[in-house]
Amino acid sequence: MTLPTVAIGALGGTIASTSKDGTEVVPTLSAAALAAAVPGLEETATVRAETLASLPSPSLDEPTVVRTLAWAQAAVDAGARGVVVTQGTDTLEESAYLLDLFWERPEPLVVTGAMRSPQAAGADGPANLLTAVRCALASDSRERGVLVAFDDELHQARWVAKTDSMSTSAFRSAVFGPIGRCVEGEVVYGVPPGRVPALRLAPGQEARDPRVPLVATYLGDDGYVLDAIRAEDVDGVVIAGFGAGHVSARMAEAVGRLARQVPVVFASRTGSGPTGRAMYGYPGSEIDLLARGAVGAGWLSPVKARLLLWALALRGPLARADVAAEFELRGRP
Ligand code: ASP
């Protein structure tokens, strides 16, 4: 019997981390070693494993993710039915979303990792990798963009977030929930396939390296960080605002000054729910920030909003109207 081919690309993280002396762990294992440690994988798929990087995920960056995207596209062109990327969990919600923004193929691209390292009791890496492979091979996973497989659940890249620093069920999709589960080896979805169209990159555009900082606001913020950023060469700025995307009256002035120079997007720092559009009218409210030229992130978290703005900047200089239209399209379910 010919088994379907799955491509597994490893970037590092806890799932690939081992220890020499039984204490601290660092990424060491290859993609082939990760695949070899999964019971039953050889009866499920023909594996093409490739080690793309061996990094803790806080040290991954956008160019590495863009290179991973090119590798995944080449794997599909070479005949893989689906693709799995393994990486550290700390920034998994970001790489998965950045991949999703540009993943144009119908084939599934599934990102996973682990909270317990391979030598720990009850290591979750092999189970998560097997779930990710099953998800990548399932025909019902097609046309869904990039998915995150973790703890038997399947999440859409644009909503999923790491919401616990230690638990093996560290990933949640606030408000909308996971879209599927892997049960007794079967991949089951609660919603039909469908996705927002991917962003198109013209040849050479991936070589740009835009600067899009994320600024979190806080009690008593007078906007001095935003004013300092105004002197820098940035392509856009995202603010993690209070509640539905609010800032202080003094910070609102700084938002207005900055929005005259570059696109400014405000998101909610709450971890759940959208930015407002039409409720509050005080200085620093959503209505005030919109009037000052800022754009609401909608349902996207601050880190996902930053990635969307970065991805748009990769294609060239940003016009406010285009930014607003893209956030309108991609910031809602
Ligand atoms: N704690 C992280 C992990 O789960 C480390 C990292 O993100 O690389 O993989």
Short mmCIF file of C-alpha atoms and ligand atoms in Angstrom, two decimals:
data_model
loop_
_atom_site.label_atom_id
_atom_site.label_comp_id
_atom_site.label_asym_id
_atom_site.label_seq_id
_atom_site.Cartn_x
_atom_site.Cartn_y
_atom_site.Cartn_z
CA MET A 1 0.00 0.00 0.00
CA THR A 2 1.33 3.46 -0.89
CA LEU A 3 1.17 5.81 2.04
CA PRO A 4 0.50 9.54 1.53
CA THR A 5 3.50 11.82 1.90
CA VAL A 6 3.72 14.38 4.67
CA ALA A 7 6.54 16.93 4.92
CA ILE A 8 7.71 17.74 8.45
CA GLY A 9 9.85 20.85 8.93
CA ALA A 10 11.42 21.40 12.36
CA LEU A 11 12.36 24.83 13.70
CA GLY A 12 13.37 23.88 17.28
CA GLY A 13 11.50 24.59 20.52
CA THR A 14 10.70 22.40 23.52
CA ILE A 15 9.43 19.61 21.27
CA ALA A 16 13.05 19.23 20.06
CA SER A 17 14.86 20.14 23.28
CA THR A 18 17.01 17.78 25.31
CA SER A 19 19.30 18.00 28.29
CA LYS A 20 22.78 16.56 28.76
CA ASP A 21 22.70 16.56 32.56
CA GLY A 22 18.98 16.25 33.30
CA THR A 23 18.48 19.94 34.06
CA GLU A 24 18.07 22.76 31.53
CA VAL A 25 17.01 21.82 27.99
CA VAL A 26 17.97 23.37 24.64
CA PRO A 27 16.84 22.59 21.06
CA THR A 28 18.93 19.71 19.68
CA LEU A 29 16.74 17.16 17.88
CA SER A 30 16.40 16.96 14.10
CA ALA A 31 13.10 16.68 12.26
CA ALA A 32 13.95 13.03 11.49
CA ALA A 33 14.49 12.31 15.21
CA LEU A 34 11.14 13.91 16.08
CA ALA A 35 9.36 11.78 13.48
CA ALA A 36 11.16 8.62 14.61
CA ALA A 37 9.88 9.11 18.18
CA VAL A 38 6.19 9.02 17.16
CA PRO A 39 4.62 5.58 17.63
CA GLY A 40 2.59 4.56 14.58
CA LEU A 41 3.81 7.32 12.29
CA GLU A 42 5.46 4.98 9.82
CA GLU A 43 2.12 3.18 9.29
CA THR A 44 0.37 6.53 8.72
CA ALA A 45 2.55 8.38 6.21
CA THR A 46 5.71 8.52 4.20
CA VAL A 47 7.63 11.22 6.02
CA ARG A 48 9.93 13.76 4.37
CA ALA A 49 11.64 15.35 7.36
CA GLU A 50 13.80 18.44 7.20
CA THR A 51 15.45 20.45 9.96
CA LEU A 52 14.94 24.09 9.00
CA ALA A 53 16.35 25.66 12.19
CA SER A 54 17.16 24.64 15.74
CA LEU A 55 16.06 27.65 17.72
CA PRO A 56 14.13 28.51 20.86
CA SER A 57 11.03 30.16 19.45
CA PRO A 58 11.66 33.60 21.04
CA SER A 59 14.62 33.80 18.62
CA LEU A 60 12.61 33.00 15.50
CA ASP A 61 11.97 36.01 13.25
CA GLU A 62 9.84 36.97 10.28
CA PRO A 63 12.49 36.12 7.62
CA THR A 64 12.79 32.60 9.08
CA VAL A 65 9.02 32.20 8.84
CA VAL A 66 9.02 33.49 5.25
CA ARG A 67 11.74 30.95 4.39
CA THR A 68 9.66 28.23 6.07
CA LEU A 69 6.74 29.26 3.86
CA ALA A 70 8.89 28.78 0.73
CA TRP A 71 10.03 25.37 2.01
CA ALA A 72 6.39 24.33 2.64
CA GLN A 73 5.34 25.45 -0.85
CA ALA A 74 8.21 23.45 -2.38
CA ALA A 75 7.21 20.39 -0.34
CA VAL A 76 3.67 20.54 -1.72
CA ASP A 77 5.02 21.06 -5.25
CA ALA A 78 7.13 17.92 -4.73
CA GLY A 79 4.01 15.90 -3.91
CA ALA A 80 3.34 16.20 -0.17
CA ARG A 81 -0.35 15.87 0.66
CA GLY A 82 0.14 18.12 3.66
CA VAL A 83 2.83 19.90 5.64
CA VAL A 84 3.65 20.04 9.35
CA VAL A 85 5.91 22.61 11.00
CA THR A 86 7.18 22.00 14.54
CA GLN A 87 8.46 24.85 16.68
CA GLY A 88 8.55 26.34 20.17
CA THR A 89 5.22 27.25 21.68
CA ASP A 90 6.18 30.74 22.87
CA THR A 91 5.78 32.35 19.45
CA LEU A 92 3.78 29.60 17.73
CA GLU A 93 0.63 31.74 17.53
CA GLU A 94 2.65 34.35 15.62
CA SER A 95 4.46 32.14 13.08
CA ALA A 96 1.26 30.20 12.39
CA TYR A 97 -0.59 33.43 11.60
CA LEU A 98 2.23 34.83 9.46
CA LEU A 99 2.30 31.57 7.48
CA ASP A 100 -1.48 31.71 7.19
CA LEU A 101 -1.44 35.24 5.76
CA PHE A 102 0.63 34.02 2.78
CA TRP A 103 -0.38 30.33 2.45
CA GLU A 104 -2.23 30.21 -0.87
CA ARG A 105 -2.39 26.43 -1.28
CA PRO A 106 -5.41 24.22 -0.62
CA GLU A 107 -3.13 21.66 1.08
CA PRO A 108 -3.13 21.76 4.88
CA LEU A 109 -0.22 23.43 6.66
CA VAL A 110 -0.30 22.51 10.34
CA VAL A 111 1.88 23.96 13.11
CA THR A 112 2.53 22.17 16.40
CA GLY A 113 4.96 21.97 19.32
CA ALA A 114 5.11 20.65 22.87
CA MET A 115 5.02 21.91 26.42
CA ARG A 116 7.07 19.02 27.83
CA SER A 117 10.46 18.15 26.40
CA PRO A 118 11.06 14.66 24.93
CA GLN A 119 12.88 13.37 28.05
CA ALA A 120 10.16 14.54 30.48
CA ALA A 121 7.57 12.16 31.94
CA GLY A 122 4.44 12.36 29.81
CA ALA A 123 6.12 14.26 26.97
CA ASP A 124 3.37 15.66 24.72
CA GLY A 125 5.45 16.19 21.57
CA PRO A 126 4.86 12.79 19.92
CA ALA A 127 1.08 12.99 20.48
CA ASN A 128 0.91 16.53 19.14
CA LEU A 129 3.04 15.62 16.12
CA LEU A 130 0.87 12.60 15.32
CA THR A 131 -2.26 14.76 15.59
CA ALA A 132 -0.65 17.35 13.31
CA VAL A 133 0.25 14.70 10.72
CA ARG A 134 -3.26 13.23 10.80
CA CYS A 135 -4.66 16.73 10.40
CA ALA A 136 -2.27 17.47 7.50
CA LEU A 137 -3.34 14.29 5.69
CA ALA A 138 -7.12 14.61 6.21
CA SER A 139 -8.99 15.67 3.07
CA ASP A 140 -11.38 17.73 5.22
CA SER A 141 -8.40 19.87 6.33
CA ARG A 142 -7.99 21.26 2.81
CA GLU A 143 -8.89 24.88 2.04
CA ARG A 144 -8.67 25.90 5.69
CA GLY A 145 -5.42 27.87 5.60
CA VAL A 146 -2.93 27.25 8.39
CA LEU A 147 -4.06 25.23 11.40
CA VAL A 148 -2.56 24.69 14.84
CA ALA A 149 -2.78 21.17 16.29
CA PHE A 150 -2.30 20.96 20.04
CA ASP A 151 -3.60 18.69 22.80
CA ASP A 152 -5.95 16.89 20.33
CA GLU A 153 -7.54 20.21 19.29
CA LEU A 154 -7.37 21.98 15.92
CA HIS A 155 -7.35 25.78 15.85
CA GLN A 156 -7.41 28.43 13.15
CA ALA A 157 -4.09 30.30 13.04
CA ARG A 158 -5.71 33.74 13.20
CA TRP A 159 -7.50 33.19 16.51
CA VAL A 160 -5.29 30.79 18.44
CA ALA A 161 -3.11 32.08 21.30
CA LYS A 162 -0.87 30.59 23.95
CA THR A 163 -2.82 31.29 27.11
CA ASP A 164 -0.89 29.31 29.71
CA SER A 165 2.84 29.33 30.36
CA MET A 166 3.11 25.74 31.64
CA SER A 167 0.00 23.63 31.00
CA THR A 168 -0.05 21.01 28.22
CA SER A 169 -3.38 22.52 27.10
CA ALA A 170 -1.69 25.87 26.57
CA PHE A 171 -3.56 26.97 23.42
CA ARG A 172 -6.99 28.53 23.17
CA SER A 173 -9.03 30.31 20.52
CA ALA A 174 -10.94 32.92 22.52
CA VAL A 175 -14.60 33.49 21.63
CA PHE A 176 -14.67 31.22 18.57
CA GLY A 177 -13.05 28.10 20.08
CA PRO A 178 -11.20 25.27 18.32
CA ILE A 179 -12.71 24.27 14.96
CA GLY A 180 -11.88 20.58 15.22
CA ARG A 181 -10.62 17.65 17.26
CA CYS A 182 -8.63 14.54 16.59
CA VAL A 183 -10.53 11.65 18.17
CA GLU A 184 -9.41 8.00 18.06
CA GLY A 185 -7.17 8.97 15.15
CA GLU A 186 -9.97 10.63 13.18
CA VAL A 187 -9.88 14.33 12.30
CA VAL A 188 -13.31 15.90 12.83
CA TYR A 189 -14.36 19.49 12.13
CA GLY A 190 -17.35 21.37 13.51
CA VAL A 191 -17.33 23.96 10.73
CA PRO A 192 -17.07 23.62 6.92
CA PRO A 193 -13.82 24.52 5.10
CA GLY A 194 -13.27 28.13 4.09
CA ARG A 195 -10.81 30.93 4.65
CA VAL A 196 -9.95 34.54 3.95
CA PRO A 197 -7.87 34.69 0.73
CA ALA A 198 -4.10 34.75 1.27
CA LEU A 199 -2.05 37.88 0.63
CA ARG A 200 -0.10 37.84 -2.63
CA LEU A 201 3.63 38.54 -2.61
CA ALA A 202 5.30 39.67 -5.84
CA PRO A 203 8.78 38.27 -6.55
CA GLY A 204 11.42 40.08 -4.52
CA GLN A 205 9.00 41.60 -2.00
CA GLU A 206 9.97 39.01 0.63
CA ALA A 207 13.42 40.64 0.73
CA ARG A 208 12.05 43.76 2.47
CA ASP A 209 12.22 43.78 6.27
CA PRO A 210 9.61 46.23 7.56
CA ARG A 211 9.74 47.63 11.10
CA VAL A 212 6.40 47.49 12.87
CA PRO A 213 6.68 47.84 16.65
CA LEU A 214 3.98 46.83 19.13
CA VAL A 215 3.44 49.26 22.03
CA ALA A 216 1.45 48.20 25.09
CA THR A 217 -0.30 50.97 27.01
CA TYR A 218 -0.65 51.08 30.80
CA LEU A 219 -2.15 53.12 33.62
CA GLY A 220 -0.80 56.66 33.48
CA ASP A 221 0.71 56.32 29.98
CA ASP A 222 1.44 59.80 28.60
CA GLY A 223 2.41 58.58 25.13
CA TYR A 224 6.14 59.30 25.41
CA VAL A 225 7.06 55.91 23.88
CA LEU A 226 4.90 56.67 20.83
CA ASP A 227 6.47 60.11 20.50
CA ALA A 228 9.93 58.53 20.66
CA ILE A 229 8.94 56.05 17.94
CA ARG A 230 7.89 58.99 15.72
CA ALA A 231 11.55 59.87 15.33
CA GLU A 232 12.37 56.34 14.15
CA ASP A 233 12.13 54.84 10.70
CA VAL A 234 9.05 52.63 11.14
CA ASP A 235 6.48 51.38 8.61
CA GLY A 236 3.58 51.33 11.06
CA VAL A 237 2.77 50.86 14.76
CA VAL A 238 0.31 48.68 16.66
CA ILE A 239 -0.97 49.66 20.10
CA ALA A 240 -2.24 47.11 22.63
CA GLY A 241 -4.95 49.29 24.13
CA PHE A 242 -7.18 48.93 27.18
CA GLY A 243 -10.56 47.21 26.85
CA ALA A 244 -11.99 47.71 23.36
CA GLY A 245 -8.80 49.47 22.22
CA HIS A 246 -8.67 52.60 24.37
CA VAL A 247 -5.76 54.79 25.50
CA SER A 248 -5.39 57.79 27.82
CA ALA A 249 -6.26 61.32 26.64
CA ARG A 250 -2.55 62.21 26.59
CA MET A 251 -1.63 59.09 24.64
CA ALA A 252 -4.44 59.87 22.17
CA GLU A 253 -2.62 63.08 21.25
CA ALA A 254 0.52 61.04 20.51
CA VAL A 255 -1.55 58.60 18.42
CA GLY A 256 -2.82 61.52 16.34
CA ARG A 257 0.72 62.86 15.81
CA LEU A 258 2.02 59.44 14.78
CA ALA A 259 -0.98 58.60 12.54
CA ARG A 260 -0.12 61.65 10.41
CA GLN A 261 3.18 59.89 9.57
CA VAL A 262 2.51 56.14 9.44
CA PRO A 263 -0.46 53.77 9.87
CA VAL A 264 -1.37 53.22 13.53
CA VAL A 265 -3.54 50.25 14.50
CA PHE A 266 -5.16 49.85 17.92
CA ALA A 267 -6.00 46.39 19.30
CA SER A 268 -7.39 45.12 22.58
CA ARG A 269 -4.97 43.90 25.22
CA THR A 270 -7.71 41.87 26.95
CA GLY A 271 -7.06 38.62 25.06
CA SER A 272 -10.67 38.25 23.95
CA GLY A 273 -13.20 40.27 21.99
CA PRO A 274 -12.96 42.97 19.28
CA THR A 275 -12.00 46.62 19.25
CA GLY A 276 -14.94 49.00 19.44
CA ARG A 277 -16.19 51.21 16.65
CA ALA A 278 -19.02 53.39 17.84
CA MET A 279 -19.63 53.42 21.61
CA TYR A 280 -17.34 55.76 23.55
CA GLY A 281 -16.67 59.38 22.67
CA TYR A 282 -14.05 60.50 25.24
CA PRO A 283 -10.46 61.41 24.24
CA GLY A 284 -8.61 58.10 23.75
CA SER A 285 -11.79 56.13 23.01
CA GLU A 286 -12.22 54.09 19.84
CA ILE A 287 -14.30 56.84 18.19
CA ASP A 288 -11.64 59.41 19.05
CA LEU A 289 -8.76 57.20 17.80
CA LEU A 290 -10.57 56.47 14.55
CA ALA A 291 -11.16 60.20 14.07
CA ARG A 292 -7.43 60.80 14.61
CA GLY A 293 -6.67 58.40 11.72
CA ALA A 294 -5.91 55.17 13.59
CA VAL A 295 -7.36 51.82 12.44
CA GLY A 296 -9.09 49.24 14.69
CA ALA A 297 -7.69 45.68 14.69
CA GLY A 298 -11.16 44.15 15.03
CA TRP A 299 -10.96 40.67 16.54
CA LEU A 300 -7.21 40.28 15.95
CA SER A 301 -5.00 40.21 19.04
CA PRO A 302 -2.20 42.80 19.29
CA VAL A 303 0.48 40.34 18.09
CA LYS A 304 -1.64 39.16 15.15
CA ALA A 305 -2.49 42.78 14.23
CA ARG A 306 1.23 43.56 14.25
CA LEU A 307 1.90 40.65 11.89
CA LEU A 308 -0.87 41.71 9.52
CA LEU A 309 0.52 45.26 9.38
CA TRP A 310 4.05 43.84 8.90
CA ALA A 311 2.84 41.57 6.09
CA LEU A 312 1.09 44.47 4.36
CA ALA A 313 4.26 46.59 4.69
CA LEU A 314 6.27 43.78 3.09
CA ARG A 315 4.39 44.53 -0.12
CA GLY A 316 5.29 48.22 -0.14
CA PRO A 317 4.50 51.59 1.49
CA LEU A 318 1.23 51.57 3.41
CA ALA A 319 -1.79 53.76 2.64
CA ARG A 320 -4.26 54.19 5.51
CA ALA A 321 -7.27 53.26 3.34
CA ASP A 322 -5.67 49.96 2.27
CA VAL A 323 -4.70 49.15 5.86
CA ALA A 324 -8.27 49.87 7.02
CA ALA A 325 -9.72 47.67 4.24
CA GLU A 326 -7.39 44.75 5.07
CA PHE A 327 -8.19 44.94 8.80
CA GLU A 328 -11.88 45.08 7.96
CA LEU A 329 -11.50 41.89 5.87
CA ARG A 330 -9.09 39.94 8.07
CA GLY A 331 -10.02 41.24 11.51
CA ARG A 332 -13.46 39.66 11.63
CA PRO A 333 -14.68 36.04 11.63
N1 ASP B 1 8.62 27.08 26.07
C1 ASP B 1 8.88 27.05 24.71
C2 ASP B 1 8.32 25.84 24.00
O1 ASP B 1 7.31 25.38 24.44
C3 ASP B 1 10.25 27.33 24.29
C4 ASP B 1 10.17 27.86 22.90
O2 ASP B 1 9.16 28.47 22.58
O3 ASP B 1 11.08 27.59 22.13
O4 ASP B 1 8.79 25.34 23.02
#
